[in-house]
Tab-separated table of C-alpha atoms and ligand atoms in Angstrom:
chain	number	residue	atom	x	y	z
A	1	MET	CA	34.311	90.836	136.654
A	2	LYS	CA	36.101	93.525	134.630
A	3	THR	CA	39.422	95.069	135.600
A	4	VAL	CA	40.536	98.661	135.232
A	5	LEU	CA	44.222	99.538	135.490
A	6	ILE	CA	44.873	102.995	136.909
A	7	THR	CA	48.378	104.421	136.826
A	8	GLY	CA	49.397	107.216	139.198
A	9	GLY	CA	46.414	106.473	141.448
A	10	CYS	CA	48.234	107.683	144.571
A	11	GLY	CA	48.548	111.234	143.221
A	12	PHE	CA	46.057	114.081	143.408
A	13	ILE	CA	43.543	113.418	140.607
A	14	GLY	CA	44.209	109.666	140.473
A	15	SER	CA	43.378	109.144	144.152
A	16	HIS	CA	40.051	110.965	143.793
A	17	PHE	CA	39.283	108.884	140.698
A	18	VAL	CA	40.102	105.597	142.465
A	19	ARG	CA	37.906	106.445	145.467
A	20	GLU	CA	34.917	107.510	143.355
A	21	PHE	CA	35.270	104.615	140.929
A	22	LEU	CA	35.324	101.966	143.660
A	23	LYS	CA	32.222	103.550	145.210
A	24	LYS	CA	30.293	103.583	141.958
A	25	HIS	CA	31.468	100.335	140.365
A	26	PRO	CA	31.508	97.431	142.838
A	27	ASP	CA	31.434	95.120	139.792
A	28	PHE	CA	35.002	96.156	138.845
A	29	LYS	CA	38.439	95.218	140.117
A	30	LEU	CA	40.781	98.202	140.225
A	31	VAL	CA	44.559	97.856	140.002
A	32	ASN	CA	46.618	100.939	140.863
A	33	LEU	CA	50.168	100.961	139.461
A	34	ASP	CA	52.133	103.798	141.022
A	35	LYS	CA	55.850	104.449	141.416
A	36	LEU	CA	55.228	106.482	144.583
A	37	THR	CA	57.320	109.481	143.642
A	38	TYR	CA	57.268	112.356	146.136
A	39	ALA	CA	53.817	113.291	144.717
A	40	GLY	CA	52.364	109.804	145.155
A	41	ASN	CA	51.170	109.269	148.677
A	42	PRO	CA	49.586	105.934	149.709
A	43	ASP	CA	47.878	107.792	152.575
A	44	ASN	CA	45.697	109.489	149.943
A	45	LEU	CA	43.959	106.111	149.593
A	46	LYS	CA	44.120	104.827	153.163
A	47	ASP	CA	40.323	104.595	153.236
A	48	VAL	CA	40.146	102.130	150.319
A	49	SER	CA	43.316	100.143	150.979
A	50	LYS	CA	41.372	97.255	152.572
A	51	ASN	CA	38.721	97.096	149.831
A	52	SER	CA	38.935	93.569	148.358
A	53	LYS	CA	38.380	94.968	144.825
A	54	TYR	CA	41.395	97.265	145.143
A	55	LYS	CA	44.962	96.183	144.453
A	56	PHE	CA	48.000	98.430	144.747
A	57	VAL	CA	51.187	97.620	142.816
A	58	LYS	CA	54.307	99.697	143.340
A	59	GLY	CA	56.012	100.112	139.984
A	60	ASP	CA	57.330	102.464	137.343
A	61	ILE	CA	55.561	102.842	133.980
A	62	ALA	CA	58.957	103.645	132.465
A	63	ASP	CA	59.985	100.069	133.348
A	64	LYS	CA	58.869	97.981	130.372
A	65	LYS	CA	59.147	94.665	132.219
A	66	MET	CA	57.078	95.914	135.136
A	67	VAL	CA	54.345	97.168	132.815
A	68	GLU	CA	54.238	93.862	130.928
A	69	THR	CA	54.117	91.889	134.170
A	70	VAL	CA	51.137	93.924	135.375
A	71	PHE	CA	49.261	93.449	132.082
A	72	LYS	CA	50.040	89.722	132.051
A	73	LYS	CA	48.938	89.226	135.642
A	74	PHE	CA	45.811	91.405	135.793
A	75	LYS	CA	44.692	91.433	132.136
A	76	PRO	CA	43.058	94.885	132.382
A	77	ASP	CA	40.012	95.562	130.230
A	78	PHE	CA	40.461	99.313	130.643
A	79	VAL	CA	43.441	101.590	131.306
A	80	VAL	CA	43.416	105.145	132.650
A	81	ASP	CA	46.870	106.719	132.662
A	82	PHE	CA	47.227	109.446	135.292
A	83	ALA	CA	50.909	108.715	136.062
A	84	ALA	CA	53.038	111.729	135.283
A	85	GLU	CA	55.631	114.138	136.466
A	86	SER	CA	53.283	117.086	136.762
A	87	HIS	CA	55.001	120.141	138.222
A	88	VAL	CA	55.941	122.698	135.529
A	89	ASP	CA	58.542	124.450	137.697
A	90	ARG	CA	60.448	121.204	138.249
A	91	SER	CA	60.473	120.521	134.502
A	92	ILE	CA	62.029	123.954	133.980
A	93	HIS	CA	64.543	123.818	136.813
A	94	GLY	CA	66.655	120.796	136.058
A	95	TYR	CA	64.485	117.673	136.214
A	96	ALA	CA	63.210	117.507	132.617
A	97	LYS	CA	64.575	113.975	132.125
A	98	ASP	CA	62.159	112.610	134.738
A	99	PHE	CA	59.357	114.164	132.672
A	100	VAL	CA	60.510	112.533	129.447
A	101	ASP	CA	61.003	109.163	131.191
A	102	THR	CA	57.479	109.052	132.622
A	103	ASN	CA	55.374	111.260	130.361
A	104	VAL	CA	56.808	109.960	127.081
A	105	TYR	CA	58.577	106.646	127.577
A	106	GLY	CA	56.108	105.523	130.260
A	107	VAL	CA	53.152	106.228	127.940
A	108	PHE	CA	54.921	104.321	125.162
A	109	ASN	CA	55.328	101.264	127.425
A	110	LEU	CA	51.650	101.355	128.388
A	111	LEU	CA	50.564	101.653	124.749
A	112	GLU	CA	52.829	98.782	123.710
A	113	ALA	CA	51.463	96.557	126.461
A	114	ALA	CA	47.873	97.545	125.627
A	115	LYS	CA	48.535	96.660	121.989
A	116	LYS	CA	50.111	93.330	122.907
A	117	PHE	CA	47.498	92.196	125.436
A	118	GLY	CA	44.455	94.061	124.068
A	119	VAL	CA	42.167	96.499	125.938
A	120	LYS	CA	38.624	97.800	125.454
A	121	LYS	CA	39.606	101.421	126.110
A	122	PHE	CA	42.783	103.331	126.957
A	123	VAL	CA	42.255	106.804	128.418
A	124	GLN	CA	45.245	109.122	128.441
A	125	ILE	CA	44.957	111.989	130.931
A	126	SER	CA	46.495	115.082	129.415
A	127	THR	CA	46.433	118.815	129.954
A	128	ASP	CA	45.332	122.093	128.366
A	129	GLU	CA	48.985	123.156	128.556
A	130	VAL	CA	49.809	121.230	125.355
A	131	TYR	CA	47.954	123.929	123.392
A	132	GLY	CA	50.311	126.687	124.515
A	133	SER	CA	49.298	130.155	125.635
A	134	LEU	CA	46.392	132.507	124.784
A	135	PRO	CA	46.553	136.297	124.874
A	136	LEU	CA	45.111	137.854	128.036
A	137	LYS	CA	42.799	140.201	126.213
A	138	SER	CA	40.971	137.803	123.944
A	139	ARG	CA	37.926	135.602	124.162
A	140	THR	CA	39.556	132.766	122.223
A	141	LYS	CA	39.483	129.330	123.825
A	142	PHE	CA	41.353	126.141	122.992
A	143	THR	CA	39.248	123.627	121.086
A	144	GLU	CA	40.144	120.001	120.360
A	145	ARG	CA	41.355	121.181	116.937
A	146	THR	CA	43.775	123.815	118.262
A	147	ARG	CA	47.313	123.122	117.075
A	148	TYR	CA	49.700	121.845	119.766
A	149	ASN	CA	52.193	124.485	120.871
A	150	PRO	CA	53.732	123.310	124.173
A	151	ARG	CA	56.097	125.815	125.770
A	152	SER	CA	57.595	124.059	128.824
A	153	PRO	CA	59.387	120.721	129.111
A	154	TYR	CA	56.331	119.519	131.087
A	155	SER	CA	53.790	120.401	128.402
A	156	ALA	CA	56.131	119.199	125.623
A	157	SER	CA	56.475	115.802	127.307
A	158	LYS	CA	52.683	115.556	127.743
A	159	ALA	CA	52.183	116.538	124.087
A	160	ALA	CA	54.625	113.814	123.001
A	161	GLY	CA	52.677	111.242	125.051
A	162	ASP	CA	49.407	112.403	123.441
A	163	LEU	CA	50.848	112.126	119.943
A	164	LEU	CA	51.993	108.578	120.637
A	165	CYS	CA	48.421	107.814	121.725
A	166	HIS	CA	46.994	109.247	118.493
A	167	SER	CA	49.498	107.257	116.461
A	168	TYR	CA	48.532	103.973	118.166
A	169	PHE	CA	44.894	104.624	117.322
A	170	ILE	CA	45.632	105.404	113.669
A	171	THR	CA	48.289	102.738	113.116
A	172	TYR	CA	47.071	99.869	115.297
A	173	ASN	CA	43.428	100.781	115.876
A	174	LEU	CA	44.075	100.785	119.633
A	175	PRO	CA	40.951	102.322	121.270
A	176	VAL	CA	42.672	105.349	122.783
A	177	VAL	CA	40.914	108.513	123.997
A	178	VAL	CA	42.733	111.597	125.278
A	179	THR	CA	41.336	114.151	127.749
A	180	HIS	CA	42.762	117.652	128.165
A	181	SER	CA	41.696	119.167	131.429
A	182	SER	CA	42.337	122.610	132.793
A	183	ASN	CA	43.865	123.320	136.241
A	184	ASN	CA	42.323	121.099	138.914
A	185	TYR	CA	41.911	122.056	142.571
A	186	GLY	CA	40.758	120.147	145.658
A	187	SER	CA	42.057	118.081	148.569
A	188	TYR	CA	45.180	115.863	148.416
A	189	GLN	CA	47.024	118.041	145.879
A	190	TYR	CA	50.767	118.155	146.472
A	191	PRO	CA	51.486	121.425	148.340
A	192	GLU	CA	53.849	122.759	145.664
A	193	LYS	CA	50.811	123.576	143.442
A	194	LEU	CA	49.291	127.082	143.457
A	195	ILE	CA	46.145	126.765	145.593
A	196	PRO	CA	47.499	124.566	148.422
A	197	PHE	CA	50.768	126.492	148.306
A	198	PHE	CA	49.112	129.889	148.727
A	199	ALA	CA	46.745	128.531	151.382
A	200	LEU	CA	49.623	127.115	153.407
A	201	ARG	CA	51.744	130.245	152.991
A	202	ALA	CA	48.816	132.372	154.130
A	203	LEU	CA	48.274	130.136	157.175
A	204	LYS	CA	51.943	130.628	158.086
A	205	GLY	CA	51.567	134.409	157.818
A	206	GLY	CA	52.963	134.725	154.260
A	207	PRO	CA	54.458	135.905	152.083
A	208	LEU	CA	52.628	134.563	149.002
A	209	PRO	CA	55.153	134.687	146.137
A	210	LEU	CA	53.303	135.663	142.955
A	211	TYR	CA	55.004	135.293	139.575
A	212	GLY	CA	55.330	138.362	137.306
A	213	ASP	CA	52.383	140.762	137.359
A	214	GLY	CA	50.043	138.071	138.715
A	215	LYS	CA	47.629	138.518	135.815
A	216	ASN	CA	48.149	135.060	134.307
A	217	ILE	CA	44.818	133.325	133.904
A	218	ARG	CA	43.935	129.690	134.497
A	219	ASP	CA	40.585	127.947	134.002
A	220	TRP	CA	39.927	126.267	137.378
A	221	LEU	CA	38.081	122.955	137.570
A	222	HIS	CA	37.141	121.059	140.727
A	223	VAL	CA	38.880	117.673	140.788
A	224	LEU	CA	35.561	115.794	141.226
A	225	ASP	CA	34.204	117.427	138.064
A	226	ASN	CA	37.246	116.105	136.231
A	227	VAL	CA	36.787	112.638	137.770
A	228	GLU	CA	33.215	112.562	136.467
A	229	ALA	CA	34.353	113.646	132.986
A	230	ILE	CA	37.041	110.955	132.879
A	231	GLU	CA	34.534	108.281	133.897
A	232	LYS	CA	32.199	109.362	131.097
A	233	VAL	CA	35.061	109.298	128.601
A	234	LEU	CA	36.105	105.842	129.833
A	235	PHE	CA	32.695	104.296	129.174
A	236	LYS	CA	31.237	106.472	126.429
A	237	GLY	CA	34.114	108.349	124.778
A	238	ARG	CA	34.674	107.518	121.132
A	239	PRO	CA	38.014	105.794	120.375
A	240	GLY	CA	40.483	108.063	118.610
A	241	GLU	CA	38.779	111.193	119.953
A	242	VAL	CA	40.019	113.989	122.147
A	243	TYR	CA	37.881	115.748	124.786
A	244	ASN	CA	38.555	119.091	126.463
A	245	VAL	CA	37.439	119.289	130.108
A	246	GLY	CA	37.368	122.853	131.416
A	247	GLY	CA	35.711	124.597	134.347
A	248	ASP	CA	34.333	127.636	132.412
A	249	ASN	CA	35.976	129.486	135.248
A	250	GLU	CA	38.852	131.771	134.280
A	251	VAL	CA	40.581	133.384	137.263
A	252	ALA	CA	43.806	135.419	137.391
A	253	ASN	CA	46.493	134.194	139.802
A	254	ILE	CA	46.335	137.491	141.714
A	255	ASP	CA	42.628	136.921	142.332
A	256	ILE	CA	43.293	133.388	143.552
A	257	ALA	CA	45.802	134.822	146.038
A	258	LYS	CA	43.343	137.513	147.186
A	259	ARG	CA	40.425	135.106	147.573
A	260	ILE	CA	42.520	132.718	149.662
A	261	LEU	CA	43.665	135.587	151.887
A	262	GLN	CA	40.072	136.701	152.269
A	263	ILE	CA	38.939	133.182	153.249
A	264	LEU	CA	41.657	133.062	155.911
A	265	ARG	CA	41.040	136.700	156.961
A	266	LYS	CA	44.588	137.768	156.125
A	267	PRO	CA	45.682	141.041	154.492
A	268	ASP	CA	46.522	141.425	150.767
A	269	SER	CA	49.876	142.857	151.876
A	270	LEU	CA	51.076	139.252	152.280
A	271	ILE	CA	51.332	139.019	148.460
A	272	LYS	CA	54.903	139.419	147.232
A	273	TYR	CA	55.632	139.808	143.505
A	274	VAL	CA	58.601	137.677	142.361
A	275	THR	CA	60.504	137.249	139.065
A	276	ASP	CA	58.282	135.582	136.491
A	277	ARG	CA	58.601	131.902	135.550
A	278	PRO	CA	60.560	131.578	132.257
A	279	GLY	CA	58.139	131.162	129.334
A	280	HIS	CA	55.161	131.607	131.676
A	281	ASP	CA	51.972	130.880	129.704
A	282	ARG	CA	49.656	133.886	129.927
A	283	ARG	CA	46.194	132.418	129.693
A	284	TYR	CA	44.560	129.012	129.357
A	285	ALA	CA	40.874	128.651	128.513
A	286	LEU	CA	39.128	125.526	127.274
A	287	ASP	CA	36.102	125.177	125.045
A	288	SER	CA	34.431	122.038	126.468
A	289	SER	CA	31.340	122.069	124.246
A	290	LYS	CA	32.253	118.711	122.670
A	291	ILE	CA	32.167	116.668	125.894
A	292	LYS	CA	29.049	118.556	127.020
A	293	LYS	CA	27.214	117.789	123.814
A	294	GLU	CA	28.453	114.245	123.177
A	295	LEU	CA	28.711	112.826	126.686
A	296	GLY	CA	26.340	115.037	128.677
A	297	TRP	CA	29.025	116.274	131.081
A	298	LYS	CA	29.232	119.726	132.612
A	299	PRO	CA	31.108	121.156	135.601
A	300	ARG	CA	28.843	121.142	138.682
A	301	TYR	CA	30.917	122.469	141.547
A	302	ASP	CA	30.775	126.144	142.501
A	303	PHE	CA	34.250	127.674	142.590
A	304	ASP	CA	33.807	130.038	145.558
A	305	LYS	CA	32.245	127.343	147.721
A	306	MET	CA	34.754	124.643	146.804
A	307	LEU	CA	37.746	126.981	147.087
A	308	LYS	CA	36.669	127.698	150.661
A	309	GLU	CA	36.349	123.955	151.381
A	310	THR	CA	39.707	123.266	149.754
A	311	VAL	CA	41.534	125.953	151.751
A	312	LYS	CA	39.939	124.640	154.949
A	313	TRP	CA	41.013	121.091	154.076
A	314	TYR	CA	44.671	122.157	153.950
A	315	ARG	CA	44.220	124.099	157.211
A	316	ASP	CA	42.608	121.102	158.927
A	317	ASN	CA	45.070	118.450	157.721
A	318	PRO	CA	48.497	119.601	158.943
A	319	ASP	CA	49.686	115.996	159.371
A	320	TRP	CA	48.977	115.244	155.719
A	321	VAL	CA	50.872	118.392	154.690
A	322	ALA	CA	53.845	117.593	156.941
A	323	GLY	CA	53.854	114.012	155.607
A	324	ALA	CA	53.881	115.239	152.001
A	325	ILE	CA	56.871	117.491	152.635
A	326	LYS	CA	58.718	114.738	154.526
A	327	ARG	CA	58.022	112.346	151.616
A	328	LEU	CA	59.817	114.647	149.202
A	329	LYS	CA	62.889	114.712	151.398
A	330	ARG	CA	62.834	110.925	151.907
A	331	VAL	CA	61.865	109.718	148.411
A	332	ASN	CA	63.796	112.232	146.308
A	333	PRO	CA	66.457	113.743	148.595
A	334	HIS	CA	68.267	115.158	145.528
A	335	ILE	CA	65.293	117.296	144.515
A	336	LYS	CA	65.172	120.874	145.636
A	337	ILE	CA	61.835	122.541	145.128
A	338	GLU	CA	61.814	126.148	146.138
A	339	THR	CA	58.066	126.256	146.669
A	340	VAL	CA	58.289	123.386	149.144
A	341	ASP	CA	61.338	124.831	150.881
A	342	VAL	CA	59.606	128.156	151.378
A	343	LEU	CA	56.686	126.367	152.945
A	344	THR	CA	58.910	125.310	155.769
A	345	THR	CA	61.618	127.950	155.918
A	346	GLY	CA	60.137	131.226	154.654
A	347	LEU	CA	60.685	132.884	151.317
A	348	SER	CA	64.255	133.679	150.427
A	349	SER	CA	64.609	136.896	148.419
B	401	LIG	N1	46.671	118.674	138.504
B	401	LIG	C1	46.211	119.362	137.466
B	401	LIG	O1	45.753	120.495	137.608
B	401	LIG	C2	46.218	118.740	136.092
B	401	LIG	C3	45.633	119.448	135.034
B	401	LIG	C4	45.601	118.863	133.762
B	401	LIG	C5	46.157	117.617	133.569
B	401	LIG	N2	46.736	116.947	134.602
B	401	LIG	C6	47.290	115.601	134.354
B	401	LIG	O2	46.590	114.713	135.200
B	401	LIG	C7	47.449	113.632	135.589
B	401	LIG	C8	47.456	113.516	137.101
B	401	LIG	O3	47.907	114.754	137.640
B	401	LIG	P1	48.051	114.971	139.217
B	401	LIG	O4	47.938	116.405	139.472
B	401	LIG	O5	47.184	114.006	139.930
B	401	LIG	O6	49.577	114.551	139.401
B	401	LIG	P2	50.376	114.199	140.729
B	401	LIG	O7	51.747	114.728	140.526
B	401	LIG	O8	49.614	114.609	141.946
B	401	LIG	O9	50.413	112.600	140.741
B	401	LIG	C9	51.144	111.859	139.818
B	401	LIG	C10	51.125	110.400	140.275
B	401	LIG	O10	51.835	109.630	139.292
B	401	LIG	C11	52.775	108.788	139.967
B	401	LIG	N3	53.903	108.573	139.051
B	401	LIG	C12	54.794	109.497	138.615
B	401	LIG	N4	55.699	108.911	137.797
B	401	LIG	C13	55.353	107.603	137.705
B	401	LIG	C14	55.878	106.495	137.003
B	401	LIG	N5	56.979	106.628	136.244
B	401	LIG	N6	55.274	105.296	137.121
B	401	LIG	C15	54.165	105.152	137.897
B	401	LIG	N7	53.618	106.156	138.608
B	401	LIG	C16	54.213	107.375	138.503
B	401	LIG	C17	53.162	109.556	141.217
B	401	LIG	O11	53.717	108.713	142.211
B	401	LIG	C18	51.821	110.168	141.615
B	401	LIG	O12	51.072	109.266	142.385
B	401	LIG	C19	48.813	113.955	134.986
B	401	LIG	O13	48.951	113.218	133.811
B	401	LIG	C20	48.750	115.440	134.684
B	401	LIG	O14	49.566	115.751	133.575
B	401	LIG	C21	46.789	117.493	135.861
């Protein structure tokens, strides 16, 4: 029986991947190494926790000894690294060190262990944000050959992790593959992120704080489309290669806000423009023709339908939302996240 090591499996994308993988691959053991930061919630995987093929290990990928112990004990054939500090605003507002610790040093520890113990494939989950920002009025998209130009501490730390991965392929022939996905949406996403945040603000009667002029564009991808792409890359992706995974679905933030309000039958007047995020990337758009052509993947989920389902999921799971906010206060009491505070206390000016 083969073993796959997943890191960050209690987070948003990781938990969806774990659930789908266990369903589809009963011939695999799956080990989930997660530090359980505020964004990592074991309840996201309550339904699989008793599965005999599933093993959860609480641990930090920035802890070299912990990583080595896990590799020694479970001897993973495959690794998929989802573990990350992932919220851009937090990387900007004072917590950049956490991003470097996990997204750079953590990746280094995993690569070192993979080199020492040997693996068949190492998939690094990265982001379109490493490529920087595109002009609003252009049709250009990021390809796998676009030069890296990260503009926030988050994207810079992810870019550094990616470059380490490339170097371990070139220098040590470690079979590493990197995926760059666009913005994911779906259930179980920490409520500080745009879609759950706006949905929850709208449910509370607003306001919905919108950065700048609201015209920034993101390419939205349903989380299960990403999960399918990652699985294809894990089994069929060519070592040393990079694959873009986009939704072919560019939407401006203002339109996301309006669609959510429409779904919940609330007025557009709940939108409140606020000072822009420093260095706010204007537009992301991914050219995913490589993964479509090579691995036969394409996004399948319809945005309007799945946005509706997603918004309803946050409406219908108030206990999960309350638990997520409580987790932040318990696990990282020092962290102040304005988006989370406004969820509970209303938007300060
Ligand atoms: N969410 C998106 O839209 C998106 C888009 C592109 C790329 N990505 C990338 O996908 C990956 C997963 O993103 P997500 O949205 O699921 O993130 P998330 O914040 O929801 O989850 C991150 C998970 O990693 C765990 N973790 C954090 N630091 C750790 C450490 N040091 N050791 C072990 N575990 C640790 C957390 O506890 C949590 O379970 C990240 O690498 C992110 O950069 C996300």
